[in-house]
Coordinates of C-alpha atoms and ligand atoms in Angstrom, one line a residue:
X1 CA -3.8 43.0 -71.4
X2 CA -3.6 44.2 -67.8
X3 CA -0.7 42.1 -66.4
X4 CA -2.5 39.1 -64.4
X5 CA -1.2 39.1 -60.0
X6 CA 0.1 36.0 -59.6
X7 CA -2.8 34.5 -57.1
X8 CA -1.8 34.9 -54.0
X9 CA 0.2 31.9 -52.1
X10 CA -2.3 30.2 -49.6
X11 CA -1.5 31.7 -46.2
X12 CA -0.2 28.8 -44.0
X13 CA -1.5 29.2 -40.5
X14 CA 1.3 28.8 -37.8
X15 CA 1.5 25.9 -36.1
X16 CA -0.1 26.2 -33.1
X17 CA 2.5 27.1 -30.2
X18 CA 2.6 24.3 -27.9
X19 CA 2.1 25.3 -24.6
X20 CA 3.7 23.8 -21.9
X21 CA 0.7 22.3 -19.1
X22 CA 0.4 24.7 -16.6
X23 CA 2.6 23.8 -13.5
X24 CA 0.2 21.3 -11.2
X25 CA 1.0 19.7 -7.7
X26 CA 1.9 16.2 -8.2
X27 CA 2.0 13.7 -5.4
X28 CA 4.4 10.8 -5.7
X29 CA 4.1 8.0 -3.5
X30 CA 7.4 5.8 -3.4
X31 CA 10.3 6.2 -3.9
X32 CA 12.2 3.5 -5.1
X33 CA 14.1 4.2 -9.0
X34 CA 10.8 4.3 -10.3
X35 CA 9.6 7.1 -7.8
X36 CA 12.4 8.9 -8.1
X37 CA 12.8 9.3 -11.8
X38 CA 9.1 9.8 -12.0
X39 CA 9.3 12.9 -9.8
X40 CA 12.7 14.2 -10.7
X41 CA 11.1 14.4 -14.2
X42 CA 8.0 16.5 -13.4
X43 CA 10.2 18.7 -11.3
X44 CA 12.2 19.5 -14.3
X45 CA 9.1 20.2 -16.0
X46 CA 8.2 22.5 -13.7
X47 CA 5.7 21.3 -11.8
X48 CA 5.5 21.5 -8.2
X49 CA 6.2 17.9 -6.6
X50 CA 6.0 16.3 -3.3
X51 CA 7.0 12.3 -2.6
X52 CA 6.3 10.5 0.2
X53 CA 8.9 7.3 1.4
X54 CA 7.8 5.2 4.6
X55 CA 11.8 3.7 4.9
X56 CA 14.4 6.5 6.2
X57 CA 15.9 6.5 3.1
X58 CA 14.9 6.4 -0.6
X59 CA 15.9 3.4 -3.0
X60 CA 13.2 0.7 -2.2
X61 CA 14.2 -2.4 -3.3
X62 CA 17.5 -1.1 -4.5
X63 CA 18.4 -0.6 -1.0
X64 CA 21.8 -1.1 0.7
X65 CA 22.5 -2.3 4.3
X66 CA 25.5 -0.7 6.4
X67 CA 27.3 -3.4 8.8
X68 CA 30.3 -3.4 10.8
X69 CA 31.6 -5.6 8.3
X70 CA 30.7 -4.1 5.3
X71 CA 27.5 -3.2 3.2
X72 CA 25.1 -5.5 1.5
X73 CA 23.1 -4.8 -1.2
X74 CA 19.5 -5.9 0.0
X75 CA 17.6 -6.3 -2.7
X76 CA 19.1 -5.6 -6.8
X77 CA 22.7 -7.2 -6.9
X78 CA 23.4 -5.2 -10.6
X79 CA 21.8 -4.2 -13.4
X80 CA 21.4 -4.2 -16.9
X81 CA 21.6 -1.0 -19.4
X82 CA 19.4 -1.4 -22.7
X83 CA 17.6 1.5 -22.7
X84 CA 19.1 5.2 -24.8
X85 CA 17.0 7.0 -21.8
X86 CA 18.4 4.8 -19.1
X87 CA 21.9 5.2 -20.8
X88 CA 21.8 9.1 -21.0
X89 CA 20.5 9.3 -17.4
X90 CA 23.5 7.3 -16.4
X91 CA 25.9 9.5 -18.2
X92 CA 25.0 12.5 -15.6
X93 CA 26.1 10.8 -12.3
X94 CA 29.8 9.9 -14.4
X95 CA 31.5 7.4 -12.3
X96 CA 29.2 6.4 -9.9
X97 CA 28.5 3.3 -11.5
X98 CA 30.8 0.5 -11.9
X99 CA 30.8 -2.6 -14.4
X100 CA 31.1 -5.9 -11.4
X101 CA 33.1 -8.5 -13.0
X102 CA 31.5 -11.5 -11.9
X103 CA 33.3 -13.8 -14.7
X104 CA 30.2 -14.5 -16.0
X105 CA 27.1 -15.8 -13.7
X106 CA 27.3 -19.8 -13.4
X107 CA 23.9 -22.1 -12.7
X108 CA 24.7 -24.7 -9.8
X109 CA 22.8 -27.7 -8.6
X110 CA 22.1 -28.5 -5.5
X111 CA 25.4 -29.7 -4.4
X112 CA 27.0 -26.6 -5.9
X113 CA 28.4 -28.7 -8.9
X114 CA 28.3 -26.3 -12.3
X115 CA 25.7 -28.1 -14.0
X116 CA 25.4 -25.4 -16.8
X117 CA 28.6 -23.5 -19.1
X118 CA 28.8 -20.0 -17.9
X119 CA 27.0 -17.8 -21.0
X120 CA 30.1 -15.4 -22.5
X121 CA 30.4 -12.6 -20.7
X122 CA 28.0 -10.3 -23.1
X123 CA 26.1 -7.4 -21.1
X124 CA 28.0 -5.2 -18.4
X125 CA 26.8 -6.1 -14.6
X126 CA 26.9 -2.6 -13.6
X127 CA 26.6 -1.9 -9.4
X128 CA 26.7 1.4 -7.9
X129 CA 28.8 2.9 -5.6
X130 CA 29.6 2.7 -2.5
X131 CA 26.2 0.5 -2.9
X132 CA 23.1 0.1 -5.1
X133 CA 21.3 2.7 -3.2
X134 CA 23.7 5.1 -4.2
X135 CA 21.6 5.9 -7.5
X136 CA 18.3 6.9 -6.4
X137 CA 20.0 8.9 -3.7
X138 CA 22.0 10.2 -6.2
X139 CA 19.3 11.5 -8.7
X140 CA 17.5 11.9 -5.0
X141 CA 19.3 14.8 -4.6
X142 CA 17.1 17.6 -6.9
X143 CA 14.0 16.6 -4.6
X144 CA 15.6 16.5 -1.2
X145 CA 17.6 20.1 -2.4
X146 CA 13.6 21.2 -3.6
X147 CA 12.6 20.3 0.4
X148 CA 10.1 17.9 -1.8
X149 CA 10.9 14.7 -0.3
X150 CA 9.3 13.6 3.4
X151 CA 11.0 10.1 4.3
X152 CA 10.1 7.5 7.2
X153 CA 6.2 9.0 5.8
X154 CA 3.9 6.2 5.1
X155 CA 0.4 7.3 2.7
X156 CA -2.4 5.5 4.3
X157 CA -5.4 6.9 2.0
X158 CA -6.0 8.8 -0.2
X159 CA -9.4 10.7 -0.3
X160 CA -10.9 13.6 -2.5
X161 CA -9.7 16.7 -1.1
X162 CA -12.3 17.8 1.6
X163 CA -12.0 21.8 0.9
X164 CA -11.4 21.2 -3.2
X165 CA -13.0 18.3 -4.6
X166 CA -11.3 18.5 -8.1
X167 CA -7.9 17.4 -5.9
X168 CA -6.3 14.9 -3.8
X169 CA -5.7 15.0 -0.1
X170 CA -3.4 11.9 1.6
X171 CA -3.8 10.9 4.7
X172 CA -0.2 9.7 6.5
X173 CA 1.2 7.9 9.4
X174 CA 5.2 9.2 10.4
X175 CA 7.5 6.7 12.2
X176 CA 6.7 7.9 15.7
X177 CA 2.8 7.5 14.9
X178 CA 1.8 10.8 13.6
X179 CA -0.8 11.4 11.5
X180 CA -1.2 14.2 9.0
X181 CA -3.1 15.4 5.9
X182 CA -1.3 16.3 3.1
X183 CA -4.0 18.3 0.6
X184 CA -3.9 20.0 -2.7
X185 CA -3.0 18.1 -5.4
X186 CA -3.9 17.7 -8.5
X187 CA -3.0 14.3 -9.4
X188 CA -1.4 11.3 -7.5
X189 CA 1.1 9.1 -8.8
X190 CA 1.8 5.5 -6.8
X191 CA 5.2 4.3 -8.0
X192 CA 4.7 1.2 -5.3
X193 CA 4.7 -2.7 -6.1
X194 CA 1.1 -3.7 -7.6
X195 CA -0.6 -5.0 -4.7
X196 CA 0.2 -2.0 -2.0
X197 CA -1.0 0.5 -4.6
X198 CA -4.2 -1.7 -5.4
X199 CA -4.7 -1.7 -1.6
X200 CA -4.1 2.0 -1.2
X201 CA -6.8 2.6 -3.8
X202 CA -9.4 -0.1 -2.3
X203 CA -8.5 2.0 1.1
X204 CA -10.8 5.1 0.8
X205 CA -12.8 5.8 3.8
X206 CA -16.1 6.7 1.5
X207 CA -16.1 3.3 0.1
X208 CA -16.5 4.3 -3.6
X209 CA -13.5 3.0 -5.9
X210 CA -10.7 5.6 -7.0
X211 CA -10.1 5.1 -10.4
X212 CA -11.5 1.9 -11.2
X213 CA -9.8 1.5 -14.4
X214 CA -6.8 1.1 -12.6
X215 CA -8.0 -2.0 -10.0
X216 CA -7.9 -4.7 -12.9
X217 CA -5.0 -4.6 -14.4
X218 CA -3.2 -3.7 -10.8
X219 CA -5.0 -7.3 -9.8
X220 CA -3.5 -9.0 -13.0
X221 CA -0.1 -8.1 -12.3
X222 CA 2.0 -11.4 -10.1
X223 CA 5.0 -10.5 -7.6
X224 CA 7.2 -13.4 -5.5
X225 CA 8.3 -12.5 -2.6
X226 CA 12.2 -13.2 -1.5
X227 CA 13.6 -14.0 1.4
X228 CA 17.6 -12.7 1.6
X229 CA 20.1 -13.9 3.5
X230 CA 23.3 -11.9 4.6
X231 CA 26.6 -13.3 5.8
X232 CA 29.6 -12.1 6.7
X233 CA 32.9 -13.8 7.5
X234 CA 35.4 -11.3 8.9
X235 CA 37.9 -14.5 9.3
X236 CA 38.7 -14.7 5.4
X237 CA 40.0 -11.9 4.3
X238 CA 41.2 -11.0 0.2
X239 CA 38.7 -13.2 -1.1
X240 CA 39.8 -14.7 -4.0
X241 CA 43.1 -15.3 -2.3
X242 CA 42.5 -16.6 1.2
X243 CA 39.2 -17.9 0.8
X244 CA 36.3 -19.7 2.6
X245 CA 35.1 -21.5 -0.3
X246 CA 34.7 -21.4 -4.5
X247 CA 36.4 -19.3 -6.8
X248 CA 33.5 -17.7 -8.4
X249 CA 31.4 -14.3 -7.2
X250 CA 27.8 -14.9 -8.1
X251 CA 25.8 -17.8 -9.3
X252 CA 22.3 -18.9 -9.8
X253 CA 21.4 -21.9 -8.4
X254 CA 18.8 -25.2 -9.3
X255 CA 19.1 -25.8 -5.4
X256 CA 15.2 -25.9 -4.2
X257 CA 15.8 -23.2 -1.0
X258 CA 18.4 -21.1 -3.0
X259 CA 18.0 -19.2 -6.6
X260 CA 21.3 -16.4 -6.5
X261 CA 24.3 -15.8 -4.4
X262 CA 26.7 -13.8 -4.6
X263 CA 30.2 -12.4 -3.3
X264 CA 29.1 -8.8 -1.7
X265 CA 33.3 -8.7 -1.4
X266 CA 33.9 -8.6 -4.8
X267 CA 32.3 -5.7 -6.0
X268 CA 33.7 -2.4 -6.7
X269 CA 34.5 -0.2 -4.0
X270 CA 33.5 -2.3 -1.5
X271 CA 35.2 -3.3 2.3
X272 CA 37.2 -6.6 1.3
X273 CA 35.6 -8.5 4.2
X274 CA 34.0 -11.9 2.9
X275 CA 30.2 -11.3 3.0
X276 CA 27.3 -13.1 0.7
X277 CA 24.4 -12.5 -0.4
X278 CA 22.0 -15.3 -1.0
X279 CA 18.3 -14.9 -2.2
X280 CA 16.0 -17.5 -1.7
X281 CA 13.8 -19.1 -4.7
X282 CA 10.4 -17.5 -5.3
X283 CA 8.6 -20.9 -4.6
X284 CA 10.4 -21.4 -1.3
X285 CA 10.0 -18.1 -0.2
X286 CA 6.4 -17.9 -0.8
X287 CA 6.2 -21.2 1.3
X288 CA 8.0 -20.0 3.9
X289 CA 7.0 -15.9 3.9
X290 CA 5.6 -16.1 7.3
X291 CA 8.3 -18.2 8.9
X292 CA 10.2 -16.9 11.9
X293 CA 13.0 -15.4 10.6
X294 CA 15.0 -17.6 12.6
X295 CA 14.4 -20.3 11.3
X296 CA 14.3 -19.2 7.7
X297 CA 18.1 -18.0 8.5
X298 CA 18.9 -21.2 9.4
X299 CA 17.7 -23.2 6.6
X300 CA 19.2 -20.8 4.0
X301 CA 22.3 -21.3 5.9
X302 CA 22.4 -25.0 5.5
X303 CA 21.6 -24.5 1.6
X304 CA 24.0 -21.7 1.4
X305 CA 26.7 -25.0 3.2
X306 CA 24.8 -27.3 0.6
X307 CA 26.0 -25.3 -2.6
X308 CA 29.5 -23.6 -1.7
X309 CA 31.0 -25.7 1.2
X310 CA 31.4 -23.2 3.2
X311 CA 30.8 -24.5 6.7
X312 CA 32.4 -21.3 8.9
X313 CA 30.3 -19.9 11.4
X314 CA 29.5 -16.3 10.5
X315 CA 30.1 -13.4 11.9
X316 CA 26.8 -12.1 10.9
X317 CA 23.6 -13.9 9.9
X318 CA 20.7 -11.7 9.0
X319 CA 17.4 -12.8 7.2
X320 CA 15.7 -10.0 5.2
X321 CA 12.1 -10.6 4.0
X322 CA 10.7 -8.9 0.7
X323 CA 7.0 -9.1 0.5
X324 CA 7.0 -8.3 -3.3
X325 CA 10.5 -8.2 -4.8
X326 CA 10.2 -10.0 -8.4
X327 CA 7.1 -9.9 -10.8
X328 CA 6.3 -13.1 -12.1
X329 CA 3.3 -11.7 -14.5
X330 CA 4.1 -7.7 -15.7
X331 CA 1.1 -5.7 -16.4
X332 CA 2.5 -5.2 -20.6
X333 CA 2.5 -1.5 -21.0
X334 CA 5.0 1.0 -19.3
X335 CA 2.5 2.5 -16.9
X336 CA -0.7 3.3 -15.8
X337 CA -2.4 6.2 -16.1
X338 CA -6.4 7.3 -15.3
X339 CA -6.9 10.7 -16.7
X340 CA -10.2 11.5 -15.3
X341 CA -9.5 10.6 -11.8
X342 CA -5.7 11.5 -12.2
X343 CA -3.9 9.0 -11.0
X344 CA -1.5 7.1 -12.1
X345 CA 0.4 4.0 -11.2
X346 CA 4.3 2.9 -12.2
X347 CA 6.9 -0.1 -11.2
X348 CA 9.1 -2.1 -12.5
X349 CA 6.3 -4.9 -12.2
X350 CA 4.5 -2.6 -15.7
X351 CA 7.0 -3.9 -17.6
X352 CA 9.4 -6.4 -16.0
X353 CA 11.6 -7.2 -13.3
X354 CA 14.7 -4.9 -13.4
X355 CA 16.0 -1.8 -12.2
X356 CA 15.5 -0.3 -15.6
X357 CA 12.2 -1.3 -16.4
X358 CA 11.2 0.6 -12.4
X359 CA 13.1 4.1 -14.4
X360 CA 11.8 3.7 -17.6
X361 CA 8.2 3.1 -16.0
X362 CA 8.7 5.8 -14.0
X363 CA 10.1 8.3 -16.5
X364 CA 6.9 7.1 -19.0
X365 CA 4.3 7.8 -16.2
X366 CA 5.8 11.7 -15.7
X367 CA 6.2 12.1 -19.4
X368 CA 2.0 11.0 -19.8
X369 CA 1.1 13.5 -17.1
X370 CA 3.6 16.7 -18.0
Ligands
FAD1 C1 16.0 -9.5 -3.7 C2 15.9 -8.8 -4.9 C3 16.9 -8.9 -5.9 C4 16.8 -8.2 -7.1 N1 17.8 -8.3 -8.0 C5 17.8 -7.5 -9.1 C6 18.9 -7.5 -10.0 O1 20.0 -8.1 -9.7 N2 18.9 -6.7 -11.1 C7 17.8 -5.9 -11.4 O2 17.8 -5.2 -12.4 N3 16.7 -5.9 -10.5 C8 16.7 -6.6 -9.4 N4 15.7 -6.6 -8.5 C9 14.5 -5.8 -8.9 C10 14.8 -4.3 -8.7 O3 15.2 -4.1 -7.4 C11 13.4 -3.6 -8.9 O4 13.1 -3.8 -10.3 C12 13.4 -2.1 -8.7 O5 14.3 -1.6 -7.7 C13 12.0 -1.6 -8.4 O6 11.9 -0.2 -8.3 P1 10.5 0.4 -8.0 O7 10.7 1.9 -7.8 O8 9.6 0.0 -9.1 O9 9.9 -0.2 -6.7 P2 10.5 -0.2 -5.2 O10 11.9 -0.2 -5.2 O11 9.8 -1.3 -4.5 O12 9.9 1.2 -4.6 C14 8.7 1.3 -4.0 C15 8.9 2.3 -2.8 O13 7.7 2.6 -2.2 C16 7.8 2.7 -0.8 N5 6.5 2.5 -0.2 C17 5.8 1.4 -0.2 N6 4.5 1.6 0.3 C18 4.5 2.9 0.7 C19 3.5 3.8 1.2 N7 2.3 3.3 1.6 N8 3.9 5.1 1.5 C20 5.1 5.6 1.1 N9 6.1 4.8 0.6 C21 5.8 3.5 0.3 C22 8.8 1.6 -0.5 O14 9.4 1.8 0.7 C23 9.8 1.7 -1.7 O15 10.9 2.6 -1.4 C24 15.7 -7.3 -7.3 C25 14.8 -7.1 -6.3 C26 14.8 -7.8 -5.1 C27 13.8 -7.6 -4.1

């Protein structure tokens, strides 16, 4: 009997090779964290990007305010690490950030009486240093290196490009008043708050809508503004030692004007000069968002009296308006992204309210489009 072959072992195809996208130009518009790890990502991936910040310097809303007396942290006071991502990006700028020991964040009435115990200090209150906006110019740096980033560069539309319909062209306004076209790209990503990236895309000039799967869920999403006061007190110095008024360093508060305050003094690496910050509630700073600042400074003052006792006259007084600064009603999914129009939206306001929610939206949104 001829000797039977074995049949032959089916042939397994190989896995197709995955093939990296070819390298596209991205436009990012923001950046704030969520800008900023959006387009450090797609750089990494190869892609050509550019990003476009109206303020001088990048951050957003993590933004930090020099002053003779010491800086103030505008906008974020700390955050919170609960993300592995978030974690392991952390872990390449070693030492920048610093856990703030705030003894655990009190709730105050009105008269600045404790009115409920103090949780147990449970998650680190990490701050960056020399100040909050130390991060994003930190991880800033690939992008600014990569002559990638234009600052004080506001995008005013967006249209299809004129000489390549298939892309984007933006149309921008610079600090002094200059206009310019930036064109070419192949897909734009707005890592703004919800309502100025709605507004951008209900801005083109031909009337017809962008990506209109992006305009409803951008008009679901709900933002409060915040007005900020700063004070400084260069007549108490050590706080904690010599000081103007209570023991603790940050608090949230039941007081109607006032929600958070908090000791600017007592954070790591920071000018021992006795300065607060104090953020108005959403409610009263919706009431009160077109107010002169003036007088805005001067109520928060009184409330700031109200709940710590401090009656000093400062040094410095400064009232800092944020249009959209905390999302009341997140969109529910980590970004947006419209495939056939390419464009794509992130924020913190896609899935929260914090620092990391604005990275890990803005990581998500870069990993959808590499
Ligand atoms: C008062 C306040 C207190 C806060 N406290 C905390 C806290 O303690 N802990 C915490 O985790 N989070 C806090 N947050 C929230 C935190 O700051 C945000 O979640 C985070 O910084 C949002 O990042 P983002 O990149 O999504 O948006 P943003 O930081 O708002 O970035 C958007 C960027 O887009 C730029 N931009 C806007 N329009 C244009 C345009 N047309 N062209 C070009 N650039 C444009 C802006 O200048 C900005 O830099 C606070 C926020 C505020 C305002």
């Amino acid at each position: 009997m001829p000797a039977r072959t074995p049949p032959a072992a089916p042939r397994r195809r190989p896995a197709p090779a995955r093939t990296p996208a070819p390298p596209r130009h991205l436009a990012v518009v923001g950046a704030g964290i969520a800008g900023v790890a959006c387009a450090r990502t797609l750089l990494q991936a190869g892609h050509r990007v550019t990003v476009f910040e109206e303020e001088p310097a990048v951050g957003g809303r993590m933004a930090t305010r020099e002053t003779p007396f010491g800086s103030f942290d505008l906008g974020a006071q700390y955050f919170t690490v609960r993300d592995a991502r978030f974690a392991r990006a952390l872990e390449t700028v070693p030492g920048l950030c610093r856990p703030w020991s705030v003894n655990s964040v009190r709730v105050l009435d009105a008269a600045g009486r404790v009115v409920a115990a103090s949780p147990a200090p449970g998650e680190a209150h990490w701050v960056a240093r020399p100040g909050m906006a130390s991060l994003a110019e930190t991880w800033a740096q690939p992008l600014a290196a990569a002559q990638c980033l234009h600052t004080r560069t506001r995008v005013a539309g967006l249209e299809r490009d004129r000489l390549d319909p298939g892309r984007w062209e933006l149309h921008t306004l610079a600090d002094d008043g200059a206009q310019q076209v930036f064109a070419g790209f192949d897909a734009v990503l707005l890592a703004l708050p919800a309502e100025p990236a709605r507004r951008l895309l209900a801005s083109s000039a031909s009337g017809a809508p962008l990506a209109p799967d992006l305009a409803q869920p951008l008009a679901q999403v709900e933002m409060a503004p915040c007005w900020t006061l700063l004070l400084a007190f260069p007549q108490a110095v050590r706080p904690g030692l010599t000081t103007l008024g209570p023991q603790w360093n940050a608090a949230r508060s039941t007081h109607h004007r006032i929600a958070w305050l908090a000791r600017e003094s007592s954070k790591p690496a920071r000018s021992q000069i006795e300065r607060w910050t104090v953020q108005a509630s959403p409610q009263w700073s919706a009431e009160h968002l077109q107010d002169d600042p003036a007088r805005v400074r001067a109520k928060l003052r009184k409330a700031f009296s109200e709940v710590t006792g401090i009656r000093a006259e400062p040094a410095l007084a400064e009232a800092v308006r944020w249009h959209h600064a905390r999302t009341l009603q997140p969109l529910g999914r980590s970004h947006l992204w419209d495939a056939h129009a390419r464009i794509g939206a992130c924020g913190d306001w896609c899935v929260g309210h914090r620092v990391e929610d604005a990275f890990v939206s803005g990581l998500e949104l870069a990993l959808a489009v590499a």
